[in-house]
XYZ file of C-alpha atoms in Angstrom:
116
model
C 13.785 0.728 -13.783
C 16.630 1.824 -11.178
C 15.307 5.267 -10.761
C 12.294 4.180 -10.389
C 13.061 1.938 -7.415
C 15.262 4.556 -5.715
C 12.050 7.102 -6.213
C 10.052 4.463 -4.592
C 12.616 3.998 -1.555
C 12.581 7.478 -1.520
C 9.032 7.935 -0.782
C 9.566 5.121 1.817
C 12.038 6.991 3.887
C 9.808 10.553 3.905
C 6.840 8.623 4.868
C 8.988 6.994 7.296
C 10.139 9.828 8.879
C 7.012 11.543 9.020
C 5.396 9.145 10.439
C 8.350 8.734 13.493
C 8.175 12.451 13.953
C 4.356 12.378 14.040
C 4.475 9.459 16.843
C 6.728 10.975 18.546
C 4.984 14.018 18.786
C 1.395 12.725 19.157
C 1.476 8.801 19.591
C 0.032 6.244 17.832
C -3.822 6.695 18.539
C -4.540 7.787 15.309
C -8.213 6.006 15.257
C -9.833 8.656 17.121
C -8.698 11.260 14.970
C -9.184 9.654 11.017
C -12.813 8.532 12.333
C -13.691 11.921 14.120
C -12.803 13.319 11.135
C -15.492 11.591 8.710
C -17.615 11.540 11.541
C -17.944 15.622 11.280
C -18.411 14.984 7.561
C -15.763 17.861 6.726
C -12.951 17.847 3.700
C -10.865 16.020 6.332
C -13.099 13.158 6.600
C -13.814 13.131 3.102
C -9.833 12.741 2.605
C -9.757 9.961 5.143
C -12.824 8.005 3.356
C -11.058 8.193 0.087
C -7.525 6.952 1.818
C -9.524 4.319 3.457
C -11.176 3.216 -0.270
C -7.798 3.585 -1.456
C -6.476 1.130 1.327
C -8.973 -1.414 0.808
C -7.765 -1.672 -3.008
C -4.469 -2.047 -2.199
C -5.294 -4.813 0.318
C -7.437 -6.390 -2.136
C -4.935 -6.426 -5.284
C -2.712 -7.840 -2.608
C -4.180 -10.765 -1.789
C -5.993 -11.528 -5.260
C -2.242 -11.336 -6.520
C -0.937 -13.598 -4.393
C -3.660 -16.044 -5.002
C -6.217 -15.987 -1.940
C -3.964 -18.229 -0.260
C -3.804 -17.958 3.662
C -0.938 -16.029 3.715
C -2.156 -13.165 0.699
C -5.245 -12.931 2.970
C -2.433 -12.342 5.992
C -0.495 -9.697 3.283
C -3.738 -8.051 2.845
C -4.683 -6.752 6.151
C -0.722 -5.810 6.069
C -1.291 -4.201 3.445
C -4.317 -2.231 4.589
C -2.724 -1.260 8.007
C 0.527 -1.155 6.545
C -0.635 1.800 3.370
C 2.135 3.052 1.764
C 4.671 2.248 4.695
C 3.545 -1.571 3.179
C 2.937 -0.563 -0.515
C 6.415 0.948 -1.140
C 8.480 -1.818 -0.368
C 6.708 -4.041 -1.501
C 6.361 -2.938 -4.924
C 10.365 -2.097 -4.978
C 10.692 -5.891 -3.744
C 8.639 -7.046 -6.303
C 9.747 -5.332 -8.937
C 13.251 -6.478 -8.068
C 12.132 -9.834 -7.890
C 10.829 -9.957 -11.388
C 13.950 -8.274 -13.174
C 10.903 -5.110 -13.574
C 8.582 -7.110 -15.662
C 5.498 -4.882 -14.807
C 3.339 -7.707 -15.821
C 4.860 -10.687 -13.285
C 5.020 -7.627 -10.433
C 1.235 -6.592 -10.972
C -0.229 -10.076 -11.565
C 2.023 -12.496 -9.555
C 0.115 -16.245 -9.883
C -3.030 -14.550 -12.029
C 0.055 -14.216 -15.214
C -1.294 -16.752 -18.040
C 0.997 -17.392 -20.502
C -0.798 -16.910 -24.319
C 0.919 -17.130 -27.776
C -0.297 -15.299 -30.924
């Protein structure tokens, strides 16, 4: 499971320095841009409709994994603002948390204990 948390750590750091040099160089109104974009109904906005379903599921496993609870619903819209700058290190947390038991890191308080 090591490699697989350095991969994902990895993928934290490009993103994050994308994203820096991308502020840096153009700020951070991206709104105007990944709406325009779907707006003029091009492969760009079809992209940024898909990332934006793909956001919404992330936010949603993230707060039905943590239980609905007040703060899962406050994780979730991190977690949809957040994307993979959110997703990333959270995952490598969790996994790290649960010794890389896939099942306790992908259903947190929804795991039901069951004997055969």
């Amino acid at each position: 499971m090591k490699p697989f948390y350095l991969f994902l750590m990895l993928l934290w750091g490009a993103l994050a320095f994308y994203t820096g040099y991308v502020v840096l160089h153009h700020g951070l109104n991206l709104f105007p841009d990944f709406f325009g974009d779907m707006a003029e109904w091009t492969w760009p906005g079809q992209f940024n409709l898909d990332f934006a379903m793909m956001l919404f599921l992330s936010a949603s496993w993230t707060v039905w994994r943590n239980g609905f609870v007040p703060g899962a619903w406050a994780l979730g819209l991190v977690a949809f603002f957040g994307g993979a700058g959110f997703l990333l290190p959270y995952l490598t947390y969790l996994a790290w948390k649960h010794d890389g038991d896939t099942g306790a890191v992908l259903l947190g308080r929804n795991i039901r204990e069951t004997t055969i």
